[in-house]
Amino acid sequence: MEEVKDILTGLDRYEEFLKKLEKEIQELDDCRIAIIYTDIKYFKYINDTYGYQRGDMLLKEFTRQVTQGNASMLCAARVFSDNIVLASKVSNSISNEEVREKVHRHNLEMEKRFRENYSAARLKFCTGISFISKEDRRLDPATAVSNANLARKIAKEMKEDCCVLFDSRMVEGIKKEIEITSSLTRAIADGELKVYYQPKMKTDSVRIDGAEALARWQKPDGRFIYPDEFIPLIEQSGQIVELDYFVYREVFKFIAGRMKENKPIVPISLNVSRAHLDKMEILSYIRSLFEEYRIQPNMIEFELTENIYIENTEKALQLIEGLHEMGTKVSMDDFGSGYSSLNLLSRLPIDIIKLDKVFLQDEELDNHLKENDKIIISCIVDMAKKLRITSLCEGVETPEQSDYLSEIGCELQQGYYFSRPIPEDDFEKFMDRKFSEENSLITA
Ligand code: C2E
Ligand code: CA
Ligand code: CA
C-alpha cells in the first residue's frame, strides 16, 4: 500500500489530505472549514547555518505546535519543505477576522519561543487563511488550498503582519501578474515597449548634460503599464534581462542614428537590474553593442541602485570595473532610499551619486524643503565633492528645489521641473531646443 503519511512530520501526505478535505467539504453542516497554510520565513537560514538536522527538528516541533491539542482540526499535511496546511472546523458564530487574530497570536507566541530555542532572531511564521462554507460545496479542495497559499505569499511579503485572509481580488492580482510576465516577449516583438528619455540638467538649469532611458509599456488600447508595476514582476521571473537588453539596443541605435545625421547628442544612462549580477553576461552584451554601433564609450552611462551595492558588494565591484574598462561612467542610483551606507561611497569607484527623490518629497506646507533634509542633502553633496564624485539630485519638481540645489553646488538635476520622461521624438526636439539656446547664450 502506498505510504499516506509524511515520514518526517507524521502528517498526512498532501494527496491524502486533499481526499480527506473533499470528504469533509461534502459533509459540511452549519460550520465552515478554515484552510490554514503556514510556512517559515528564513527557514533556509536555519538549514544553511545549523544544518539539516536542526532544520528537521524545528519542523517537527513546528508541526507539533500547530496540530497538537487542536480539537477543531480535521486534517493536516506537509505540502512540501516547511509548508504545512491544516483544515479546521470553525463555528459560524466566530468571524473570519477572529480566526485570523487567533492564528496571528499563535504565530507570534511560536515565533518568540522558536527564536529563543533556535537562536534564530529573524525566524517568522507566515500564514494565509481561506474559508469553505456550506455554499462552496462544489469548490475543489486544491483550489481552497491554493487560495490560502496565495494569501500566505502576500503575508510573507508583509513586514508587520504575518497572517492574511484570502480575498478573491488576490486572484485578479495574480492573473494580472501572469498576463504581464507571459506577454513581455510578445509585447517587445510587437513594439508595445518603448524607450522614454528624461533629461538631466546642469546646475544653471539651462544646459542639458544627459538623459536617463526609462522603459514604457503601452498597450494597444493606449493604456500605459508603468515600470513600478511590471519591473518587480519581471525581475522575479528573470525576464528583466531581456527588457534591459532591448532598452540598451534601442538607445545604442538612437545615438548611432543621431551621430550619422551629424546631430549633437548627450550621454544616455541605462538602468542595470540586480538580476545581471547572477550571470554577468551583461558585460559581453554591452561590448558587442559598442562594436556593432561604433559609438564612443562616454556616450553611455550605467545606473546601479544602492541596493545592488549593498546586497552584493563584490559582484557590484566587478561589474563597475568591467564597465570602467569599457570607458563608461557608473552611478549609484536611489541613494538614500534604503540602508544607505556612506561607507560604500568611499569603497566603490563610482562616478556619480544620484540622490533619491525621497529627499525632495518631504516638504513643508509652503513648498519649502525641511531644514533637516536640506542639511542631509548638502552634507552628501559636500562629501561627494571631496570624494570627487559628481552629485545628481532626482525628483526636482519646483524652482525652489532647483535653486537650493544650485546654491549648495549639486552639479546635476533631474525631474519633472525640467521635463517628464518623454518619447524619443520629443526628446530630440528638447535636445535641439536646448542646444540652440546654449549656442545663443555663447554667442550673445
Ligand atoms: P529610477 O531609475 O529611480 O527612475 C526614476 C523614476 O522617477 C522614473 O519612474 C521617473 O519617471 C520618476 N521621476 C522622474 N522625475 C520625477 C519627479 O520630478 N518627481 C517624481 N515624483 N518622479 C519622478 P519610472 O519611469 O516609473 O521608473 C521607475 C523605476 O523603474 C526606475 O526608477 C527604475 O528603477 C526602473 N526602470 C525603469 N526603466 C527601466 C529599465 O529599462 N531597466 C531597469 N532595469 N529598470 C528600469
Ligand atoms: Ca535610474
Ligand atoms: Ca533613481
Short mmCIF file of C-alpha atoms and ligand atoms in Angstrom, two decimals:
data_model
loop_
_atom_site.label_atom_id
_atom_site.label_comp_id
_atom_site.label_asym_id
_atom_site.label_seq_id
_atom_site.Cartn_x
_atom_site.Cartn_y
_atom_site.Cartn_z
CA MET A 1 0.00 0.00 0.00
CA GLU A 2 1.24 3.48 -0.81
CA GLU A 3 2.52 5.47 2.17
CA VAL A 4 -0.07 8.07 3.23
CA LYS A 5 2.00 9.71 5.97
CA ASP A 6 4.92 12.09 5.68
CA ILE A 7 7.90 10.41 7.34
CA LEU A 8 9.41 13.47 8.98
CA THR A 9 6.34 15.12 10.47
CA GLY A 10 3.93 12.19 10.71
CA LEU A 11 1.29 14.32 9.00
CA ASP A 12 -0.74 13.15 6.02
CA ARG A 13 0.77 13.36 2.61
CA TYR A 14 -0.79 16.15 0.56
CA GLU A 15 -2.80 13.80 -1.73
CA GLU A 16 -4.28 12.09 1.31
CA PHE A 17 -5.09 15.46 2.86
CA LEU A 18 -6.99 16.53 -0.28
CA LYS A 19 -9.04 13.31 -0.20
CA LYS A 20 -9.95 13.86 3.45
CA LEU A 21 -10.74 17.51 2.84
CA GLU A 22 -13.05 16.65 -0.04
CA LYS A 23 -14.98 14.33 2.21
CA GLU A 24 -15.20 16.97 4.95
CA ILE A 25 -16.50 19.51 2.44
CA GLN A 26 -19.24 17.13 1.34
CA GLU A 27 -20.28 16.57 4.93
CA LEU A 28 -20.23 20.24 5.95
CA ASP A 29 -23.15 21.20 8.17
CA ASP A 30 -23.63 24.56 9.85
CA CYS A 31 -19.91 25.19 10.22
CA ARG A 32 -17.13 26.48 7.95
CA ILE A 33 -13.77 24.99 7.24
CA ALA A 34 -10.70 27.19 7.58
CA ILE A 35 -7.71 26.21 5.46
CA ILE A 36 -4.67 27.45 7.33
CA TYR A 37 -1.49 27.41 5.27
CA THR A 38 1.74 28.32 7.06
CA ASP A 39 5.40 28.42 6.20
CA ILE A 40 8.52 29.58 7.93
CA LYS A 41 10.29 32.64 6.64
CA TYR A 42 14.09 32.29 6.84
CA PHE A 43 13.83 28.52 7.35
CA LYS A 44 16.56 28.15 4.74
CA TYR A 45 18.76 30.25 7.02
CA ILE A 46 18.37 27.65 9.80
CA ASN A 47 19.28 24.82 7.42
CA ASP A 48 22.24 26.72 6.00
CA THR A 49 23.57 27.88 9.35
CA TYR A 50 22.87 24.99 11.70
CA GLY A 51 22.47 22.08 9.29
CA TYR A 52 19.54 19.97 8.12
CA GLN A 53 19.28 18.00 11.34
CA ARG A 54 18.42 21.13 13.25
CA GLY A 55 16.09 22.21 10.46
CA ASP A 56 14.28 18.87 10.73
CA MET A 57 13.98 19.26 14.49
CA LEU A 58 12.48 22.68 14.06
CA LEU A 59 9.98 21.34 11.53
CA LYS A 60 8.86 18.55 13.83
CA GLU A 61 8.41 20.98 16.68
CA PHE A 62 6.54 23.42 14.44
CA THR A 63 4.20 20.60 13.34
CA ARG A 64 3.60 19.60 16.93
CA GLN A 65 2.76 23.15 17.95
CA VAL A 66 0.23 23.73 15.18
CA THR A 67 -1.51 20.37 15.38
CA GLN A 68 -1.40 19.02 18.92
CA GLY A 69 -4.27 19.87 21.20
CA ASN A 70 -6.11 21.45 18.30
CA ALA A 71 -9.56 19.95 18.83
CA SER A 72 -11.12 21.62 15.83
CA MET A 73 -8.51 20.28 13.40
CA LEU A 74 -9.89 17.97 10.71
CA CYS A 75 -6.72 17.04 8.84
CA ALA A 76 -3.21 18.35 8.21
CA ALA A 77 -0.37 17.78 5.74
CA ARG A 78 3.11 18.85 4.83
CA VAL A 79 2.73 20.18 1.28
CA PHE A 80 6.50 20.37 0.80
CA SER A 81 9.59 21.59 2.66
CA ASP A 82 8.37 23.85 5.50
CA ASN A 83 4.85 24.39 4.11
CA ILE A 84 2.20 22.98 6.42
CA VAL A 85 -1.52 23.12 5.72
CA LEU A 86 -4.33 22.26 8.05
CA ALA A 87 -8.09 22.26 7.83
CA SER A 88 -10.06 23.31 10.91
CA LYS A 89 -13.73 23.36 11.68
CA VAL A 90 -14.96 26.84 12.60
CA SER A 91 -18.32 27.64 14.11
CA ASN A 92 -20.33 30.26 12.24
CA SER A 93 -20.54 32.33 15.42
CA ILE A 94 -16.82 33.10 15.01
CA SER A 95 -15.89 35.67 12.38
CA ASN A 96 -13.11 35.27 9.80
CA GLU A 97 -11.22 38.12 11.44
CA GLU A 98 -11.42 36.40 14.83
CA VAL A 99 -9.89 33.28 13.30
CA ARG A 100 -7.13 35.39 11.78
CA GLU A 101 -6.40 37.10 15.09
CA LYS A 102 -6.21 33.77 16.88
CA VAL A 103 -3.76 32.32 14.35
CA HIS A 104 -1.80 35.55 14.39
CA ARG A 105 -1.40 35.42 18.18
CA HIS A 106 -0.41 31.78 17.99
CA ASN A 107 2.21 32.58 15.34
CA LEU A 108 3.69 35.34 17.48
CA GLU A 109 3.90 33.05 20.52
CA MET A 110 5.60 30.35 18.43
CA GLU A 111 7.95 32.90 16.97
CA LYS A 112 9.06 34.05 20.40
CA ARG A 113 9.66 30.50 21.60
CA PHE A 114 11.47 29.39 18.45
CA ARG A 115 13.63 32.48 18.28
CA GLU A 116 14.88 31.71 21.77
CA ASN A 117 15.27 27.96 21.33
CA TYR A 118 16.88 28.05 17.91
CA SER A 119 18.85 31.32 18.19
CA ALA A 120 17.16 32.47 15.01
CA ALA A 121 16.30 36.12 15.51
CA ARG A 122 14.71 36.60 12.09
CA LEU A 123 12.53 33.50 12.03
CA LYS A 124 8.90 34.26 11.21
CA PHE A 125 5.73 32.23 10.63
CA CYS A 126 3.63 33.36 7.69
CA THR A 127 0.05 32.19 7.28
CA GLY A 128 -2.68 32.52 4.71
CA ILE A 129 -6.26 31.51 5.51
CA SER A 130 -9.16 30.70 3.21
CA PHE A 131 -12.65 29.52 4.18
CA ILE A 132 -15.04 26.95 2.77
CA SER A 133 -18.69 27.26 3.73
CA LYS A 134 -21.68 25.07 3.01
CA GLU A 135 -22.42 27.12 -0.09
CA ASP A 136 -18.95 26.37 -1.50
CA ARG A 137 -19.54 22.65 -1.63
CA ARG A 138 -18.57 22.46 -5.25
CA LEU A 139 -15.22 24.09 -4.54
CA ASP A 140 -12.33 21.89 -5.46
CA PRO A 141 -10.22 21.27 -2.29
CA ALA A 142 -6.98 22.02 -4.16
CA THR A 143 -8.37 25.45 -5.11
CA ALA A 144 -9.20 26.18 -1.48
CA VAL A 145 -5.61 25.32 -0.53
CA SER A 146 -4.16 27.36 -3.36
CA ASN A 147 -6.27 30.34 -2.21
CA ALA A 148 -4.83 30.04 1.30
CA ASN A 149 -1.36 29.67 -0.20
CA LEU A 150 -1.87 32.86 -2.21
CA ALA A 151 -2.77 34.75 0.96
CA ARG A 152 0.30 33.18 2.63
CA LYS A 153 2.57 34.52 -0.11
CA ILE A 154 1.19 38.00 0.48
CA ALA A 155 1.71 37.59 4.24
CA LYS A 156 5.32 36.65 3.55
CA GLU A 157 5.96 39.89 1.71
CA MET A 158 4.49 41.99 4.53
CA LYS A 159 6.76 43.49 7.13
CA GLU A 160 4.45 43.64 10.11
CA ASP A 161 1.57 41.24 9.67
CA CYS A 162 2.20 37.54 9.37
CA CYS A 163 -1.33 36.33 8.82
CA VAL A 164 -3.55 37.26 5.89
CA LEU A 165 -7.11 36.27 4.92
CA PHE A 166 -7.71 35.24 1.33
CA ASP A 167 -9.67 37.72 -0.77
CA SER A 168 -10.92 36.96 -4.29
CA ARG A 169 -9.27 40.17 -5.53
CA MET A 170 -5.93 38.45 -4.92
CA VAL A 171 -6.70 36.10 -7.79
CA GLU A 172 -7.20 39.11 -10.06
CA GLY A 173 -3.79 40.40 -8.96
CA ILE A 174 -2.15 37.08 -9.82
CA LYS A 175 -3.94 36.95 -13.18
CA LYS A 176 -2.51 40.37 -13.94
CA GLU A 177 0.96 39.22 -12.92
CA ILE A 178 0.72 36.20 -15.18
CA GLU A 179 -0.58 38.37 -18.01
CA ILE A 180 2.43 40.68 -17.64
CA THR A 181 5.13 38.02 -17.36
CA SER A 182 3.69 35.84 -20.10
CA SER A 183 3.27 38.63 -22.62
CA LEU A 184 6.56 40.53 -22.25
CA THR A 185 8.41 38.81 -25.10
CA ARG A 186 5.44 39.24 -27.44
CA ALA A 187 5.00 42.86 -26.34
CA ILE A 188 8.63 43.66 -27.17
CA ALA A 189 8.26 41.99 -30.58
CA ASP A 190 5.02 43.91 -31.25
CA GLY A 191 6.57 47.27 -30.39
CA GLU A 192 4.50 47.84 -27.24
CA LEU A 193 7.66 48.63 -25.27
CA LYS A 194 9.27 51.97 -25.89
CA VAL A 195 12.19 53.86 -24.50
CA TYR A 196 11.42 57.25 -22.98
CA TYR A 197 14.09 59.78 -22.11
CA GLN A 198 14.29 62.09 -19.12
CA PRO A 199 16.82 64.93 -19.41
CA LYS A 200 19.46 65.61 -16.79
CA MET A 201 20.30 69.28 -16.46
CA LYS A 202 23.36 71.18 -15.32
CA THR A 203 23.12 73.45 -12.29
CA ASP A 204 22.32 76.52 -14.36
CA SER A 205 19.04 74.73 -15.35
CA VAL A 206 19.66 75.69 -18.95
CA ARG A 207 22.25 73.29 -20.28
CA ILE A 208 21.43 69.64 -20.84
CA ASP A 209 24.02 67.20 -19.55
CA GLY A 210 22.48 63.85 -20.42
CA ALA A 211 19.33 61.77 -20.12
CA GLU A 212 18.11 58.61 -18.48
CA ALA A 213 16.45 55.91 -20.56
CA LEU A 214 13.26 54.59 -18.96
CA ALA A 215 11.08 51.77 -20.24
CA ARG A 216 7.41 52.37 -21.05
CA TRP A 217 4.85 49.71 -21.92
CA GLN A 218 1.89 50.99 -23.87
CA LYS A 219 -0.90 48.52 -24.57
CA PRO A 220 -2.67 48.64 -27.96
CA ASP A 221 -5.65 50.41 -26.27
CA GLY A 222 -3.31 53.26 -25.32
CA ARG A 223 -3.13 52.39 -21.62
CA PHE A 224 0.33 52.55 -20.02
CA ILE A 225 1.79 49.99 -17.67
CA TYR A 226 4.46 51.75 -15.64
CA PRO A 227 7.81 50.27 -14.62
CA ASP A 228 6.91 50.26 -10.93
CA GLU A 229 4.20 47.75 -11.82
CA PHE A 230 6.00 45.47 -14.26
CA ILE A 231 9.70 45.70 -13.31
CA PRO A 232 9.41 43.92 -9.91
CA LEU A 233 7.46 41.11 -11.60
CA ILE A 234 9.84 40.56 -14.47
CA GLU A 235 12.78 40.94 -12.11
CA GLN A 236 11.44 37.93 -10.20
CA SER A 237 10.93 35.91 -13.35
CA GLY A 238 14.37 36.82 -14.70
CA GLN A 239 12.86 38.44 -17.80
CA ILE A 240 14.28 41.82 -16.82
CA VAL A 241 17.49 40.84 -18.60
CA GLU A 242 15.52 40.62 -21.86
CA LEU A 243 13.94 44.03 -21.24
CA ASP A 244 17.23 45.69 -20.30
CA TYR A 245 18.94 44.34 -23.41
CA PHE A 246 16.06 45.64 -25.52
CA VAL A 247 16.35 49.11 -23.93
CA TYR A 248 20.15 49.14 -24.32
CA ARG A 249 19.91 48.22 -28.02
CA GLU A 250 17.27 50.88 -28.69
CA VAL A 251 19.46 53.51 -27.03
CA PHE A 252 22.58 52.50 -28.95
CA LYS A 253 20.55 52.62 -32.17
CA PHE A 254 19.23 56.07 -31.25
CA ILE A 255 22.68 57.51 -30.51
CA ALA A 256 24.19 55.96 -33.65
CA GLY A 257 21.32 57.44 -35.69
CA ARG A 258 21.89 60.96 -34.30
CA MET A 259 25.60 60.68 -34.96
CA LYS A 260 25.03 59.51 -38.51
CA GLU A 261 22.96 62.63 -39.14
CA ASN A 262 25.67 64.75 -37.51
CA LYS A 263 23.26 65.91 -34.83
CA PRO A 264 24.54 66.64 -31.32
CA ILE A 265 23.80 64.09 -28.64
CA VAL A 266 24.23 63.81 -24.87
CA PRO A 267 25.30 60.75 -22.82
CA ILE A 268 22.39 58.43 -22.08
CA SER A 269 22.27 56.46 -18.86
CA LEU A 270 20.90 52.94 -18.65
CA ASN A 271 19.44 51.19 -15.63
CA VAL A 272 21.05 47.93 -14.59
CA SER A 273 18.88 45.40 -12.81
CA ARG A 274 20.23 43.33 -9.94
CA ALA A 275 19.42 40.21 -11.99
CA HIS A 276 22.53 40.81 -14.12
CA LEU A 277 24.78 40.09 -11.19
CA ASP A 278 23.94 36.38 -11.29
CA LYS A 279 25.47 35.69 -14.66
CA MET A 280 27.46 38.79 -15.50
CA GLU A 281 26.76 38.27 -19.22
CA ILE A 282 25.85 41.93 -19.34
CA LEU A 283 29.46 42.98 -19.93
CA SER A 284 29.88 40.95 -23.10
CA TYR A 285 26.46 42.09 -24.33
CA ILE A 286 27.40 45.75 -23.89
CA ARG A 287 30.77 45.15 -25.50
CA SER A 288 29.03 43.65 -28.53
CA LEU A 289 26.72 46.69 -28.77
CA PHE A 290 29.71 49.05 -28.76
CA GLU A 291 31.28 47.02 -31.57
CA GLU A 292 28.08 46.88 -33.59
CA TYR A 293 27.06 50.55 -33.29
CA ARG A 294 30.53 52.09 -33.11
CA ILE A 295 29.67 54.80 -30.62
CA GLN A 296 32.00 56.43 -28.09
CA PRO A 297 32.00 54.81 -24.62
CA ASN A 298 31.44 58.19 -22.96
CA MET A 299 28.04 58.38 -24.67
CA ILE A 300 26.69 55.66 -22.36
CA GLU A 301 26.46 55.57 -18.56
CA PHE A 302 25.08 52.96 -16.19
CA GLU A 303 22.94 53.32 -13.09
CA LEU A 304 23.12 50.66 -10.40
CA THR A 305 20.80 51.08 -7.44
CA GLU A 306 22.22 51.48 -3.98
CA ASN A 307 20.65 48.12 -3.04
CA ILE A 308 22.72 46.25 -5.60
CA TYR A 309 25.90 47.53 -3.99
CA ILE A 310 24.69 46.63 -0.53
CA GLU A 311 23.41 43.16 -1.39
CA ASN A 312 26.42 42.06 -3.34
CA THR A 313 29.33 44.43 -2.99
CA GLU A 314 31.92 42.09 -4.55
CA LYS A 315 29.94 41.37 -7.71
CA ALA A 316 28.95 45.04 -7.97
CA LEU A 317 32.61 45.96 -7.78
CA GLN A 318 33.44 43.51 -10.58
CA LEU A 319 30.67 44.97 -12.69
CA ILE A 320 31.81 48.56 -12.14
CA GLU A 321 35.37 47.61 -13.03
CA GLY A 322 34.20 45.88 -16.21
CA LEU A 323 32.13 48.94 -17.20
CA HIS A 324 35.02 51.27 -16.40
CA GLU A 325 37.34 49.19 -18.58
CA MET A 326 34.99 49.87 -21.47
CA GLY A 327 35.21 53.58 -20.68
CA THR A 328 31.66 54.19 -19.38
CA LYS A 329 30.70 56.02 -16.21
CA VAL A 330 28.75 54.36 -13.41
CA SER A 331 26.38 55.95 -10.94
CA MET A 332 24.86 54.88 -7.65
CA ASP A 333 21.11 55.22 -8.14
CA ASP A 334 18.44 55.88 -5.50
CA PHE A 335 20.99 56.86 -2.87
CA GLY A 336 19.16 57.47 0.41
CA SER A 337 16.16 55.27 -0.38
CA GLY A 338 17.35 52.28 1.62
CA TYR A 339 20.02 51.49 4.14
CA SER A 340 22.43 54.00 2.68
CA SER A 341 25.90 53.15 3.60
CA LEU A 342 28.15 56.18 3.45
CA ASN A 343 30.99 53.73 3.76
CA LEU A 344 30.17 52.37 0.30
CA LEU A 345 30.78 55.74 -1.27
CA SER A 346 34.43 55.64 -0.35
CA ARG A 347 34.86 51.93 -1.11
CA LEU A 348 33.32 51.80 -4.56
CA PRO A 349 34.81 53.60 -7.55
CA ILE A 350 31.56 55.22 -8.67
CA ASP A 351 31.49 58.39 -10.76
CA ILE A 352 28.07 59.81 -9.96
CA ILE A 353 25.78 59.63 -6.96
CA LYS A 354 22.07 60.03 -7.62
CA LEU A 355 20.24 61.30 -4.55
CA ASP A 356 16.85 59.65 -4.35
CA LYS A 357 13.71 61.71 -4.78
CA VAL A 358 12.64 60.98 -1.18
CA PHE A 359 14.84 63.85 -0.02
CA LEU A 360 12.81 66.33 -2.04
CA GLN A 361 9.39 64.85 -1.43
CA ASP A 362 9.50 65.74 2.23
CA GLU A 363 8.29 69.35 2.15
CA GLU A 364 6.88 71.94 4.47
CA LEU A 365 3.38 73.19 3.63
CA ASP A 366 4.78 76.23 1.80
CA ASN A 367 6.67 74.05 -0.73
CA HIS A 368 9.94 74.57 1.08
CA LEU A 369 12.27 71.75 1.93
CA LYS A 370 12.53 70.81 5.57
CA GLU A 371 15.68 72.08 7.28
CA ASN A 372 16.80 68.55 8.18
CA ASP A 373 16.56 67.38 4.58
CA LYS A 374 18.50 70.43 3.46
CA ILE A 375 21.28 69.60 5.88
CA ILE A 376 21.44 65.97 4.75
CA ILE A 377 21.43 66.85 1.05
CA SER A 378 24.14 69.45 1.42
CA CYS A 379 26.29 67.08 3.53
CA ILE A 380 26.05 64.34 0.89
CA VAL A 381 26.88 66.82 -1.87
CA ASP A 382 29.87 68.10 0.12
CA MET A 383 31.11 64.62 0.85
CA ALA A 384 30.72 63.55 -2.79
CA LYS A 385 32.71 66.58 -3.87
CA LYS A 386 35.53 65.66 -1.52
CA LEU A 387 35.50 62.12 -2.90
CA ARG A 388 35.48 63.55 -6.45
CA ILE A 389 32.08 62.05 -7.17
CA THR A 390 29.56 64.07 -9.20
CA SER A 391 26.24 64.57 -7.44
CA LEU A 392 22.86 64.48 -9.12
CA CYS A 393 19.54 65.03 -7.40
CA GLU A 394 16.46 63.37 -8.86
CA GLY A 395 12.82 64.25 -8.44
CA VAL A 396 13.30 68.03 -8.79
CA GLU A 397 9.80 69.40 -9.22
CA THR A 398 9.92 73.09 -8.27
CA PRO A 399 12.09 76.15 -8.98
CA GLU A 400 12.72 76.48 -5.21
CA GLN A 401 14.22 72.99 -5.07
CA SER A 402 16.30 73.62 -8.15
CA ASP A 403 17.60 76.92 -6.77
CA TYR A 404 18.54 75.32 -3.47
CA LEU A 405 20.45 72.52 -5.22
CA SER A 406 22.32 75.04 -7.36
CA GLU A 407 23.16 77.05 -4.26
CA ILE A 408 24.79 74.09 -2.48
CA GLY A 409 26.71 73.05 -5.59
CA CYS A 410 24.84 69.90 -6.60
CA GLU A 411 26.13 69.56 -10.14
CA LEU A 412 23.24 67.85 -11.89
CA GLN A 413 19.46 67.81 -11.57
CA GLN A 414 16.69 65.66 -12.98
CA GLY A 415 12.94 65.88 -12.51
CA TYR A 416 9.53 66.99 -13.69
CA TYR A 417 10.55 70.64 -13.24
CA PHE A 418 12.69 70.29 -16.38
CA SER A 419 10.83 67.51 -18.13
CA ARG A 420 8.96 64.28 -17.53
CA PRO A 421 10.33 61.19 -19.28
CA ILE A 422 9.36 61.78 -22.93
CA PRO A 423 9.26 59.73 -26.16
CA GLU A 424 12.27 59.72 -28.48
CA ASP A 425 10.83 62.31 -30.94
CA ASP A 426 10.04 64.77 -28.16
CA PHE A 427 13.44 64.23 -26.60
CA GLU A 428 15.12 65.05 -29.91
CA LYS A 429 13.14 68.31 -30.06
CA PHE A 430 14.03 69.03 -26.41
CA MET A 431 17.73 68.50 -27.11
CA ASP A 432 17.69 70.57 -30.29
CA ARG A 433 15.97 73.43 -28.46
CA LYS A 434 18.42 73.30 -25.55
CA PHE A 435 21.43 73.20 -27.85
CA SER A 436 20.20 76.23 -29.78
CA GLU A 437 19.51 78.12 -26.51
CA GLU A 438 23.03 77.27 -25.38
CA ASN A 439 24.52 78.48 -28.64
CA SER A 440 22.64 81.73 -28.40
CA LEU A 441 23.96 82.11 -24.83
CA ILE A 442 27.54 81.60 -26.05
CA THR A 443 27.23 83.99 -28.99
CA ALA A 444 25.37 86.65 -27.00
P1 C2E B 1 14.55 55.27 -11.29
O1 C2E B 1 15.73 54.71 -12.00
O2 C2E B 1 14.78 55.88 -9.95
O3 C2E B 1 13.91 56.30 -12.29
C1 C2E B 1 13.37 57.50 -11.91
C2 C2E B 1 11.88 57.42 -11.73
O4 C2E B 1 11.41 58.62 -11.14
C3 C2E B 1 11.14 57.29 -13.05
O5 C2E B 1 10.00 56.49 -12.84
C4 C2E B 1 10.72 58.72 -13.34
O6 C2E B 1 9.59 58.80 -14.16
C5 C2E B 1 10.43 59.23 -11.94
N1 C2E B 1 10.61 60.66 -11.84
C6 C2E B 1 11.44 61.43 -12.56
N2 C2E B 1 11.35 62.71 -12.17
C7 C2E B 1 10.45 62.77 -11.18
C8 C2E B 1 9.92 63.84 -10.38
O7 C2E B 1 10.27 65.01 -10.51
N3 C2E B 1 9.01 63.50 -9.44
C9 C2E B 1 8.58 62.23 -9.27
N4 C2E B 1 7.67 62.00 -8.33
N5 C2E B 1 9.06 61.21 -10.01
C10 C2E B 1 9.98 61.46 -10.96
P2 C2E B 1 9.63 55.32 -13.81
O8 C2E B 1 9.99 55.67 -15.21
O9 C2E B 1 8.24 54.93 -13.49
O10 C2E B 1 10.62 54.18 -13.38
C11 C2E B 1 10.55 53.59 -12.13
C12 C2E B 1 11.74 52.70 -11.90
O11 C2E B 1 11.71 51.56 -12.76
C13 C2E B 1 13.07 53.38 -12.21
O12 C2E B 1 13.42 54.14 -11.12
C14 C2E B 1 13.97 52.22 -12.48
O13 C2E B 1 14.47 51.67 -11.28
C15 C2E B 1 13.03 51.18 -13.08
N6 C2E B 1 13.21 51.16 -14.54
C16 C2E B 1 12.61 51.91 -15.49
N7 C2E B 1 13.02 51.53 -16.72
C17 C2E B 1 13.92 50.53 -16.54
C18 C2E B 1 14.71 49.71 -17.44
O14 C2E B 1 14.70 49.84 -18.66
N8 C2E B 1 15.50 48.75 -16.85
C19 C2E B 1 15.56 48.58 -15.50
N9 C2E B 1 16.37 47.65 -15.03
N10 C2E B 1 14.85 49.33 -14.65
C20 C2E B 1 14.03 50.29 -15.16
CA CA B 2 17.69 55.10 -12.59
CA CA B 3 16.58 56.72 -9.17
#
